[in-house]
Coordinates of C-alpha atoms and ligand atoms in Angstrom, one line a residue:
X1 CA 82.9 176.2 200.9
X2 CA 85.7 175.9 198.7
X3 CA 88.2 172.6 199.1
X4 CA 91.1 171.5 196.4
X5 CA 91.1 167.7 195.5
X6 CA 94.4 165.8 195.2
X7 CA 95.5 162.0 194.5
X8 CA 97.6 160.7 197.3
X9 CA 99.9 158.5 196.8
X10 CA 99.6 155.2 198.9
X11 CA 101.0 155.0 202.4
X12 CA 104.5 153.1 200.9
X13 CA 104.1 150.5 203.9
X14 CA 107.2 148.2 203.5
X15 CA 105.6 145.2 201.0
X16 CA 102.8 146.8 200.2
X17 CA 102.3 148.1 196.6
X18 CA 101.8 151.7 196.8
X19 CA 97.8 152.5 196.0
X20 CA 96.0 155.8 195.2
X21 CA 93.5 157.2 196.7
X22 CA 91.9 160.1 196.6
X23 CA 91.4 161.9 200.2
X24 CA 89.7 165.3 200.9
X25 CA 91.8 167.9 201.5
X26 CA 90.0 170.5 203.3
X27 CA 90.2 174.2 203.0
X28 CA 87.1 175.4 205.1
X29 CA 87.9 177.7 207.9
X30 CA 87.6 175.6 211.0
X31 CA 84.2 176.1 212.6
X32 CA 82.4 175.8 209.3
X33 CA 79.9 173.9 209.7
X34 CA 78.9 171.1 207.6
X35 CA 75.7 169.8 205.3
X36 CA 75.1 166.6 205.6
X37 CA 76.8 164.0 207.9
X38 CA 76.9 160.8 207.1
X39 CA 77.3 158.8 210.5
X40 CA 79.3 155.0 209.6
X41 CA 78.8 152.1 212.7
X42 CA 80.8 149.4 212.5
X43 CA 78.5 147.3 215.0
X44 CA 80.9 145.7 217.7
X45 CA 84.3 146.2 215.9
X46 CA 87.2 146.1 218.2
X47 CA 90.8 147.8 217.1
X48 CA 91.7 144.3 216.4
X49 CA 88.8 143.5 213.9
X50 CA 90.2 146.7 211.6
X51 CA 93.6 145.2 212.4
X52 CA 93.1 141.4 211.2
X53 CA 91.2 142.8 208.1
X54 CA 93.7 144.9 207.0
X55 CA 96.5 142.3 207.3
X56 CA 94.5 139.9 205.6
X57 CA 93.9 142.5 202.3
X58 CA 97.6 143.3 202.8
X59 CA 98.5 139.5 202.6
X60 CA 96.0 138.6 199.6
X61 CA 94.9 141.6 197.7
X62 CA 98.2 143.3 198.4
X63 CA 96.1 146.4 199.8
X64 CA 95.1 148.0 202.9
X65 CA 91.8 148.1 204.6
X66 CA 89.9 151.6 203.7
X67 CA 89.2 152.7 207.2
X68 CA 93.2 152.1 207.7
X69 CA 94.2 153.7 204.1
X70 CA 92.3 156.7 206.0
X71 CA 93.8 157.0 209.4
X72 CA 97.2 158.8 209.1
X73 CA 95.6 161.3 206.1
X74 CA 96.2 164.8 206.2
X75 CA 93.1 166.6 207.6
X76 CA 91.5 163.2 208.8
X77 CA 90.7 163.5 212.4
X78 CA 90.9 160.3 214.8
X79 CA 89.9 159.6 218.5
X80 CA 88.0 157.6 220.7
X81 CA 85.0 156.5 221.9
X82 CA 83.9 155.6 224.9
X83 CA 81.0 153.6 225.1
X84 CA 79.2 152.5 228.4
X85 CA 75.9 152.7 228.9
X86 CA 73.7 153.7 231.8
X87 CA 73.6 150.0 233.7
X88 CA 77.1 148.9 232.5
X89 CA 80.4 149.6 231.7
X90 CA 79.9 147.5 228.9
X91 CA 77.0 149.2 226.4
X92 CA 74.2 147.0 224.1
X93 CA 73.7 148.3 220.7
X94 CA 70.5 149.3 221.5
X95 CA 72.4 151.8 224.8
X96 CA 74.7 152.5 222.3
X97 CA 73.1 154.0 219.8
X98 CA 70.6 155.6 221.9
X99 CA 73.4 157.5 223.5
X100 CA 73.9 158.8 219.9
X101 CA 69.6 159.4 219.7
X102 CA 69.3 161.3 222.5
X103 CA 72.5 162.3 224.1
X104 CA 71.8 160.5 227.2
X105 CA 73.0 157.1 228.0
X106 CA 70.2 155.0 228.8
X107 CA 69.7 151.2 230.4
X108 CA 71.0 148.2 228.0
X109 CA 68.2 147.2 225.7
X110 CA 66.1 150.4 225.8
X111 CA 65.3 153.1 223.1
X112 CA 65.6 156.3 223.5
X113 CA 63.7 155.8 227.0
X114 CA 64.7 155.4 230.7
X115 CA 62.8 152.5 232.4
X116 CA 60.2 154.6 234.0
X117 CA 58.8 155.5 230.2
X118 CA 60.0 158.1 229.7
X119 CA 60.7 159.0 226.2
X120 CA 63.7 161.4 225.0
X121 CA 63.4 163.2 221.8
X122 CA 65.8 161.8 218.8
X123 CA 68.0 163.0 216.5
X124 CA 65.4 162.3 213.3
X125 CA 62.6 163.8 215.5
X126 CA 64.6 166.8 216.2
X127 CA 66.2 167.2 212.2
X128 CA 63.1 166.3 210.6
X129 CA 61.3 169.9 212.4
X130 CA 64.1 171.7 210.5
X131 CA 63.3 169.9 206.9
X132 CA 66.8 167.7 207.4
X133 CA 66.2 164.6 205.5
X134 CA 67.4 161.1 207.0
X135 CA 68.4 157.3 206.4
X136 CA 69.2 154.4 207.6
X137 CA 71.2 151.7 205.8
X138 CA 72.3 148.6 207.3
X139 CA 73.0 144.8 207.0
X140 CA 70.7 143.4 209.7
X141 CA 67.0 144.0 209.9
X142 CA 66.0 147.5 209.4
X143 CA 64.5 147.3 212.8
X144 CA 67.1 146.4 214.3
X145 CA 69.2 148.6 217.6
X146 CA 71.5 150.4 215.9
X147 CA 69.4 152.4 213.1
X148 CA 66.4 152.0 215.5
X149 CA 68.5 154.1 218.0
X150 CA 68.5 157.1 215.8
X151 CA 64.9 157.3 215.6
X152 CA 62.4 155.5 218.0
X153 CA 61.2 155.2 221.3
X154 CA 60.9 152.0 222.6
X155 CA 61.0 150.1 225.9
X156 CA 62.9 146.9 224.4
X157 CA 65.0 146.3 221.3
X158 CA 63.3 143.4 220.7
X159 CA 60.3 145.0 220.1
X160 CA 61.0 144.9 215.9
X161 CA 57.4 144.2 215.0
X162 CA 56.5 147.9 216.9
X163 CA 59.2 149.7 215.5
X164 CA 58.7 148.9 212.1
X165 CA 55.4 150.4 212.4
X166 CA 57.0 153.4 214.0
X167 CA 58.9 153.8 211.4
X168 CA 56.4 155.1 209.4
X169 CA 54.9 158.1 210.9
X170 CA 58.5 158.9 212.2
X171 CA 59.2 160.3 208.3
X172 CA 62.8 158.9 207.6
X173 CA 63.5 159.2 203.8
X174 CA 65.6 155.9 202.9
X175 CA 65.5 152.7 205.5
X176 CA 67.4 149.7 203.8
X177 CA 68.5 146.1 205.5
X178 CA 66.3 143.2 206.5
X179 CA 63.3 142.1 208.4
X180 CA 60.8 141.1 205.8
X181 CA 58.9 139.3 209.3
X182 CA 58.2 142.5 210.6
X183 CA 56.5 144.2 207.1
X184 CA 54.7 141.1 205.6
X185 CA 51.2 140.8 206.2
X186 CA 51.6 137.2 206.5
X187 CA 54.4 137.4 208.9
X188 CA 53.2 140.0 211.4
X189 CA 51.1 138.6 214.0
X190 CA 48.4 141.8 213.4
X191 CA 48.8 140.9 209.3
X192 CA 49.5 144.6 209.2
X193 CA 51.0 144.9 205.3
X194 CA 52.9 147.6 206.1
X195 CA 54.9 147.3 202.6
X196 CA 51.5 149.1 201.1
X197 CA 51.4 151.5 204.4
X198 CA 55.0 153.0 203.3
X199 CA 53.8 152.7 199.6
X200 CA 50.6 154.3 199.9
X201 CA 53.1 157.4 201.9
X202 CA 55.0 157.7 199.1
X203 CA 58.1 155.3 199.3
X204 CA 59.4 153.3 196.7
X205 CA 59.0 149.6 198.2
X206 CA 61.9 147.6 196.4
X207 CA 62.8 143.4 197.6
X208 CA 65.8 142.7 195.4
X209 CA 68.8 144.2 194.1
X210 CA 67.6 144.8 190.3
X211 CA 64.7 146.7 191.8
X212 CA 66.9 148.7 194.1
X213 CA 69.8 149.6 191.4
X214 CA 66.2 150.6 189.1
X215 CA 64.2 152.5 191.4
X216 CA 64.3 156.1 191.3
X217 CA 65.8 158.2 194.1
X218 CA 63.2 159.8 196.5
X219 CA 61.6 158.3 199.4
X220 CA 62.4 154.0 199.7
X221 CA 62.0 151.2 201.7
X222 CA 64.3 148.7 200.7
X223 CA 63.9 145.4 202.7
X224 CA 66.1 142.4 201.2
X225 CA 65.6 139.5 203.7
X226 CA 63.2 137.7 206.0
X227 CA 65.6 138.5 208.6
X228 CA 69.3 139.8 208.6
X229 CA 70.9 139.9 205.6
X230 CA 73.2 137.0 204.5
X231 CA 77.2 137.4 205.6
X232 CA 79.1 138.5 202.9
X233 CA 81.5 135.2 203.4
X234 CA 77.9 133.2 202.6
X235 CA 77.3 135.6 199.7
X236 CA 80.3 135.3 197.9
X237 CA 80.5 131.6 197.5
X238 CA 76.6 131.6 196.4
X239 CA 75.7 132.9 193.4
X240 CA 71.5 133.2 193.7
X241 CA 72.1 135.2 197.5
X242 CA 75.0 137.6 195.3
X243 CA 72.0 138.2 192.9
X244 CA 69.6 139.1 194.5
X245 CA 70.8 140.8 197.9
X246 CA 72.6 144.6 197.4
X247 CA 76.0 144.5 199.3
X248 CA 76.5 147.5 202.0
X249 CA 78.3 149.3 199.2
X250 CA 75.8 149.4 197.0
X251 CA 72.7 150.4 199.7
X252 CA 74.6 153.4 200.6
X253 CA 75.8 154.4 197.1
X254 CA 71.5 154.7 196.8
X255 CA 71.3 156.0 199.5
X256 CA 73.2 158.8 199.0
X257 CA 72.0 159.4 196.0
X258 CA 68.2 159.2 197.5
X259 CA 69.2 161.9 199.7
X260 CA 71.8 164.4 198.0
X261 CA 70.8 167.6 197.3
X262 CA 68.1 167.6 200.2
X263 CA 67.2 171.7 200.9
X264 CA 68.5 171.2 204.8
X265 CA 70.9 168.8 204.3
X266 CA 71.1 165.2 205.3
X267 CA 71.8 163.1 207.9
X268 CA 72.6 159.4 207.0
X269 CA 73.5 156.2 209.5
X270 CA 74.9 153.5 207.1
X271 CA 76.1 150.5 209.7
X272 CA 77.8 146.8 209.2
X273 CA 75.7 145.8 211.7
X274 CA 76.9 141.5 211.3
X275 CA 80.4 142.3 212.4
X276 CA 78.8 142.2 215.6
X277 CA 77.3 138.9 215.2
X278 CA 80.2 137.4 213.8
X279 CA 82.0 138.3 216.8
X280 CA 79.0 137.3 219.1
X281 CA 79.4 133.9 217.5
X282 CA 83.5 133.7 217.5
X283 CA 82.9 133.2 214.2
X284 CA 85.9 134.7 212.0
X285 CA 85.1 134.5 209.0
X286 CA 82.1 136.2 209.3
X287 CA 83.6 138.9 211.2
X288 CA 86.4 139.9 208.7
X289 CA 84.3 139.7 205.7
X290 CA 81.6 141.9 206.9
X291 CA 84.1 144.3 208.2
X292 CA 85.7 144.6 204.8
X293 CA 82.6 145.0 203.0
X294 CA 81.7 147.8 206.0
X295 CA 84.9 149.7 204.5
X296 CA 83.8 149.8 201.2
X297 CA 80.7 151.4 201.9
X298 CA 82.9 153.5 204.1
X299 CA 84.8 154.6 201.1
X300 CA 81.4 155.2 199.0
X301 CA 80.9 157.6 202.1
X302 CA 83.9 159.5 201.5
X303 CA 83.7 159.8 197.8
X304 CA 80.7 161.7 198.0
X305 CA 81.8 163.7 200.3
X306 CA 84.7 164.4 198.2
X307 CA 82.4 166.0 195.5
X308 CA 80.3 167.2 197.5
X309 CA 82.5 169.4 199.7
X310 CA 79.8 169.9 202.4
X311 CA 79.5 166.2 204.0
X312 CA 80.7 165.2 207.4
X313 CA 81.4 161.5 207.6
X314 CA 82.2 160.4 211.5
X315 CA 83.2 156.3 211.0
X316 CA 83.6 154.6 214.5
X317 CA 81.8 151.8 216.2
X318 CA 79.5 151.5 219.2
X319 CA 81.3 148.9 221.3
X320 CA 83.8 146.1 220.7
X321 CA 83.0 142.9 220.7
X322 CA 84.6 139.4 221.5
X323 CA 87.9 140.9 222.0
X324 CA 89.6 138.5 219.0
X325 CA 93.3 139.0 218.5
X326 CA 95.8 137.4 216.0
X327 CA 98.5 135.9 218.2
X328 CA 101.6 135.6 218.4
X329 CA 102.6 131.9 217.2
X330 CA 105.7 129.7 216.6
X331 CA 109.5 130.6 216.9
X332 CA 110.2 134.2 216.4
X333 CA 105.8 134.7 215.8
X334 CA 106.8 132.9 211.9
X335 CA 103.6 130.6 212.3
X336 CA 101.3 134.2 212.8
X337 CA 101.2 134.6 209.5
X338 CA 100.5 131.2 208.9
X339 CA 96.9 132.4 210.6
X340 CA 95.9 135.3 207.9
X341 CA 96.7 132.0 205.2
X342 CA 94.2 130.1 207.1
X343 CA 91.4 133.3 207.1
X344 CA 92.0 133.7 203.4
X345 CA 90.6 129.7 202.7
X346 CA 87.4 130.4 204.7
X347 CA 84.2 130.0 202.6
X348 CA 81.7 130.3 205.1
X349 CA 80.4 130.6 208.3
X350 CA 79.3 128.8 211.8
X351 CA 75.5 128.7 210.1
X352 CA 76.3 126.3 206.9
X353 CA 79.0 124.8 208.9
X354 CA 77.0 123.6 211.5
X355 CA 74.0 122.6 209.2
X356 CA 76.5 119.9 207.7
X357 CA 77.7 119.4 210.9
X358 CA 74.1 118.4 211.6
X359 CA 72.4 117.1 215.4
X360 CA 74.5 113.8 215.2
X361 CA 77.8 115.1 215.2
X362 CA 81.0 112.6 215.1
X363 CA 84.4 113.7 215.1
X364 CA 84.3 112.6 211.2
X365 CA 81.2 114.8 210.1
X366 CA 82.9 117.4 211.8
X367 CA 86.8 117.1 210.2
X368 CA 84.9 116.9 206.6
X369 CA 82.5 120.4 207.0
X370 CA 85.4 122.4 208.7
X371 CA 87.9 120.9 205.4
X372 CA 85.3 121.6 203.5
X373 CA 83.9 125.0 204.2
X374 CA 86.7 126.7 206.2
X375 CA 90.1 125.1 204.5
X376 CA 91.1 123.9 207.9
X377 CA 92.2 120.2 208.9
X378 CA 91.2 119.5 212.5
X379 CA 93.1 116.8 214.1
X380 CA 91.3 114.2 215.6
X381 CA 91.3 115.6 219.2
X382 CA 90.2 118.8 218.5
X383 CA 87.3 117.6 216.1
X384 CA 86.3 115.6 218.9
X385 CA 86.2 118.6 221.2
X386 CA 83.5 119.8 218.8
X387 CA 81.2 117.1 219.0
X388 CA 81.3 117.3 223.1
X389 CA 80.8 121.0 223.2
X390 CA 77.8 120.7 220.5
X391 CA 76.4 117.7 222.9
X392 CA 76.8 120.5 225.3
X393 CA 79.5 117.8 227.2
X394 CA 82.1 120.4 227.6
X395 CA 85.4 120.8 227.6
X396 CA 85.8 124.1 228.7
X397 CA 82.9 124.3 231.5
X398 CA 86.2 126.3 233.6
X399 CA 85.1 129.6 231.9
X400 CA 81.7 130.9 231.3
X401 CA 83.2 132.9 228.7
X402 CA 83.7 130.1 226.3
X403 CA 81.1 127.4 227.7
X404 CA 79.3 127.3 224.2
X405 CA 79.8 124.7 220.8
X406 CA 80.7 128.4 218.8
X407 CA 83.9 129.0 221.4
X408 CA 84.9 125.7 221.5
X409 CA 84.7 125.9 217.7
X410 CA 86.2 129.0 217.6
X411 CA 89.0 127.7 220.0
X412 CA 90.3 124.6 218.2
X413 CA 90.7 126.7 214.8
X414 CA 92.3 129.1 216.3
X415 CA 95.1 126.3 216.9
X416 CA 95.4 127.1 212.6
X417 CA 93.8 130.8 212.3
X418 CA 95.9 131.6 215.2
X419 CA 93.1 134.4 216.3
X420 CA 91.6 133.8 219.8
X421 CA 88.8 135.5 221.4
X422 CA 87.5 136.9 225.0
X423 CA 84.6 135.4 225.1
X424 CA 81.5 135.9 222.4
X425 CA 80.1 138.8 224.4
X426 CA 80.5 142.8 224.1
X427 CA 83.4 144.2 225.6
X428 CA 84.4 147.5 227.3
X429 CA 87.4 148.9 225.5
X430 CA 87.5 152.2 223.9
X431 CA 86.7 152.0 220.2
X432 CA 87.6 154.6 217.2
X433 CA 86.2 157.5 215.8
X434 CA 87.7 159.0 212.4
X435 CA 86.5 161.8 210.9
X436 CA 87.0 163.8 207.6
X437 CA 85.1 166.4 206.1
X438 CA 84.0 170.0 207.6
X439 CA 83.4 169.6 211.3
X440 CA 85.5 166.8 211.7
X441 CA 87.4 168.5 214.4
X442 CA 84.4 167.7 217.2
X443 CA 85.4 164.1 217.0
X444 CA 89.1 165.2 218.4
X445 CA 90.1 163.0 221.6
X446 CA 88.2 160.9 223.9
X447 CA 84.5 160.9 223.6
X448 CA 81.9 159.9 225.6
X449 CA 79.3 158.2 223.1
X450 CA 76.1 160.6 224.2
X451 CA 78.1 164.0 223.3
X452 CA 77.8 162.9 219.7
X453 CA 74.5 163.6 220.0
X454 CA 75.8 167.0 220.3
X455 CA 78.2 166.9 217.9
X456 CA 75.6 165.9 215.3
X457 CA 73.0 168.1 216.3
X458 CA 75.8 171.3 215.9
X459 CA 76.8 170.3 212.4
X460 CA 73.1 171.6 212.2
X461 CA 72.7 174.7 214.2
X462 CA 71.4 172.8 216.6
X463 CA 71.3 172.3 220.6
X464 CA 68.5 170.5 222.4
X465 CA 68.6 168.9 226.2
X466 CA 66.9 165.7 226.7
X467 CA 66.3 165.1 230.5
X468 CA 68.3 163.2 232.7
X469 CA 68.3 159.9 234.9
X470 CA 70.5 158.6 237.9
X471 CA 71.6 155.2 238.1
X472 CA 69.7 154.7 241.3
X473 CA 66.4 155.6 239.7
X474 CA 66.8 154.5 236.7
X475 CA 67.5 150.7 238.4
X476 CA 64.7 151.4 240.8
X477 CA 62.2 151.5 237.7
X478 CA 63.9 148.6 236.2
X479 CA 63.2 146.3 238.9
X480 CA 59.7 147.0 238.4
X481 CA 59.9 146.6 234.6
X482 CA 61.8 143.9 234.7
X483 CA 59.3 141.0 232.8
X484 CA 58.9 143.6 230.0
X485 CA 62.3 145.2 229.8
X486 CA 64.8 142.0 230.5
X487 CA 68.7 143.3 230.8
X488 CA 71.1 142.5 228.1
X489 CA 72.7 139.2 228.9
X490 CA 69.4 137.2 229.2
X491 CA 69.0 138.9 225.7
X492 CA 72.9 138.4 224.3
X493 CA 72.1 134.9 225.5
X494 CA 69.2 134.6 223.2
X495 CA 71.2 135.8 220.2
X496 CA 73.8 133.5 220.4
X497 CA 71.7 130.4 220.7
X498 CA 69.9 132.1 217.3
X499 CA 73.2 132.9 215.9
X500 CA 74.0 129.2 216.4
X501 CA 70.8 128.1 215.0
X502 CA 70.6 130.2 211.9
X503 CA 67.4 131.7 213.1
X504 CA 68.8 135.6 212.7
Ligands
ZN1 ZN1 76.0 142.7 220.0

């Protein structure tokens, strides 16, 4: 295909200095069908995530988000999402991007499977026949639901240990992110050393970031943590963790470069899978900074496809999450932007925090961390909120939406952040899909989140029907299952408490 390249001139947004950016402009016929697609997952970003990162670069780098810089291109394509799974209106990751796998939406916290066992065929099974190569590049462990969700069968997400071995004989050409517990032999409970298992098949193993930037491109497991990687608010205020963990960025620029030039083409997931746990925890800082780092390795996306010329890159998300919103504040809303003054002096998050915090709190300990780490002064009330909720005393028992120590956290700074949140859980809204590059015209309108299974497949020359499920059945099988399979808020529940604990 043929496609001119041009240097746009920023969007000239009223006190913002005008940027350039170069931005595809696409002459293929429509219908041409692309090479590679490169699939980009924000994990449980909500509209407002995008929104409250952008204001923020706008307010202290004078800049706009990526993903926003790209919205009102010419010949970039935007709709929605919508993103409920089988058993809910509101989807799991592991639903989520098994809707993607397998073009069916399945039960929350299943793979690619319905809860009778039956297993549906997945996008890498189905490329892989036709010689497409495929990655998977994220930010928590390798294993985790969303790049699992492109690729293996199993009954419960939690399962990491299984599908790490999976992983293997499944033939994907790049996996990068965390979860050294699942690969060392002296972390698996079978002392399986699966790092020599994917050497001896050919992949370059590499632990750090100097091996990574050195290794050659072909096959590669990168694995960079015992469990998720660190948040890039934790990363950039600590040297040793910036040296030796790559950032999203740079895991897909290798990525890309691993897989370019494949003989069929490519298909790569790259995901900022933490966003979602920021969100899970309330925890703001987190969630900004990890979404900003997700749009950097967003824009890595679309400059190769720039060059390329034959690279569809879909970015969207596969559920919102925590529903957090900058409010409204003060006479005429001046105190709002008060809040994006208080974001930009976070250096952390919850996990450090609470560690100073430590299993004694007192209204004190609690004033000094949160001055400390996040630039915020607590008065002595709401410091003291803290040390009930982390004694699990309260105050805000009326909702069991915010009945944890991270909302009540998460409540009392946003008394200075001016951001409050719907609760810590996944929510149901719609989320957004842009699209540039050939083929980008499938991801038009409102889509339900299993037709991109479709969508992806036909960038191939590819159709395939997976079977199908009721609700009825599906929940008849599940009450059997249930001791193996549990449903997603036992699990969310779980998460949090790690979340809150460091332990993920
Ligand atoms: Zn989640």
């Amino acid at each position: 295909m043929s496609f001119s390249r041009r240097s746009l001139i920023g969007a000239g947004i009223a006190g913002l200095a005008a940027t350039s950016l170069a931005l595809p402009t696409w002459n293929a016929p429509r219908g041409k069908r692309p090479r590679n697609v490169i699939f980009c997952v924000s994990d449980g970003m909500a509209l407002q995530t995008m929104a409250i990162a952008d204001h923020l670069l706008q307010a202290t780098e004078g800049r706009r988000s990526y993903w926003s810089e790209l919205l009102d291109r010419e010949h970039v394509v935007n709709g929605l999402q919508d993103t409920r799974s089988l058993s809910s209106v509101v989807t799991d990751s592991a639903a989520a991007a098994s809707s993607w796998g397998c073009g069916r939406r399945i039960w929350n916290g299943q793979l690619n499977m319905y809860p009778d066992g039956t297993e549906l065929r997945t996008l890498t099974q189905l490329l892989h026949e036709q010689g497409v190569r495929t990655g998977l590049v994220t930010t928590t462990t390798v294993t985790h639901a969303t790049p699992a969700g492109f690729c293996v069968n199993a009954p419960n997400r939690n399962l990491e240990p299984l599908i790490a071995e999976r992983y293997l004989p499944s033939g994907v050409h790049v996996l990068m992110g965390g979860g050294n517990r699942f690969f060392a032999p002296n972390r698996r409970a079978d002392r399986r050393d699966l790092y020599a298992e994917f050497a001896a098949a050919g992949y370059h193993v590499v632990r750090d970031r100097a091996a990574l930037d050195a290794a050659p491109n072909g096959r590669m497991l990168g694995i960079f943590s015992e469990g998720h990687l660190p948040y890039t608010v934790d990363r950039r205020h600590d040297s040793a963790l910036d040296g030796a963990v790559p950032t999203l960025e740079q895991m897909s620029r290798k990525a890309i470069a691993a897989l370019r030039g494949a003989p069929n083409g490519f298909l790569l997931q790259i995901e900022g899978g933490r966003v979602d746990h920021g969100a899970h925890g309330t925890d703001l800082a987190a969630m900004v900074y990890d979404q900003i780092e997700f749009e950097d390795a967003v824009r890595a996306a679309v400059e190769f496809a720039l060059d390329d010329g034959e690279t569809l890159v879909i970015v969207t998300s596969d559920h919102a999450c925590g529903g957090p919103s900058l409010n409204g504040a003060g006479w005429n809303y001046d105190d709002s932007n008060d809040g994006l003054a208080a974001i930009a002096r976070m250096r952390s998050s919850y996990g450090p925090l609470l560690a100073d915090i430590g299993t004694s709190p007192t209204a004190d300990r609690v004033r000094d961390a949160v001055r400390e780490r996040l630039g915020v002064e607590l008065t002595a009330a709401e410091a003291e909120a803290v040390v009930l909720s982390l004694g699990r005393k309260g105050p805000f028992e009326l909702s069991i939406f915010h009945g944890n120590p991270s909302t009540t956290l998460a409540m009392v700074l946003g008394n200075h952040s001016k951001v409050t949140w719907t609760s810590g859980n996944h929510t149901n809204e719609h989320v957004l899909v842009t699209a540039v590059g050939p083929g980008a015209d499938l991801c038009r309108g409102l889509t339900p989140n299993h037709r991109f299974f479709d969508k992806i497949l036909a960038c191939y020359g590819l159709q395939f029907e997976n079977p199908t499920m009721d609700l009825e059945t599906a929940r008849r099988h599940m009450e059997k299952n249930r001791p193996v399979a549990p449903g997603a808020a036992a699990m969310h529940e779980g998460e949090i408490a790690n979340l809150l604990l460091g332990a993920v």
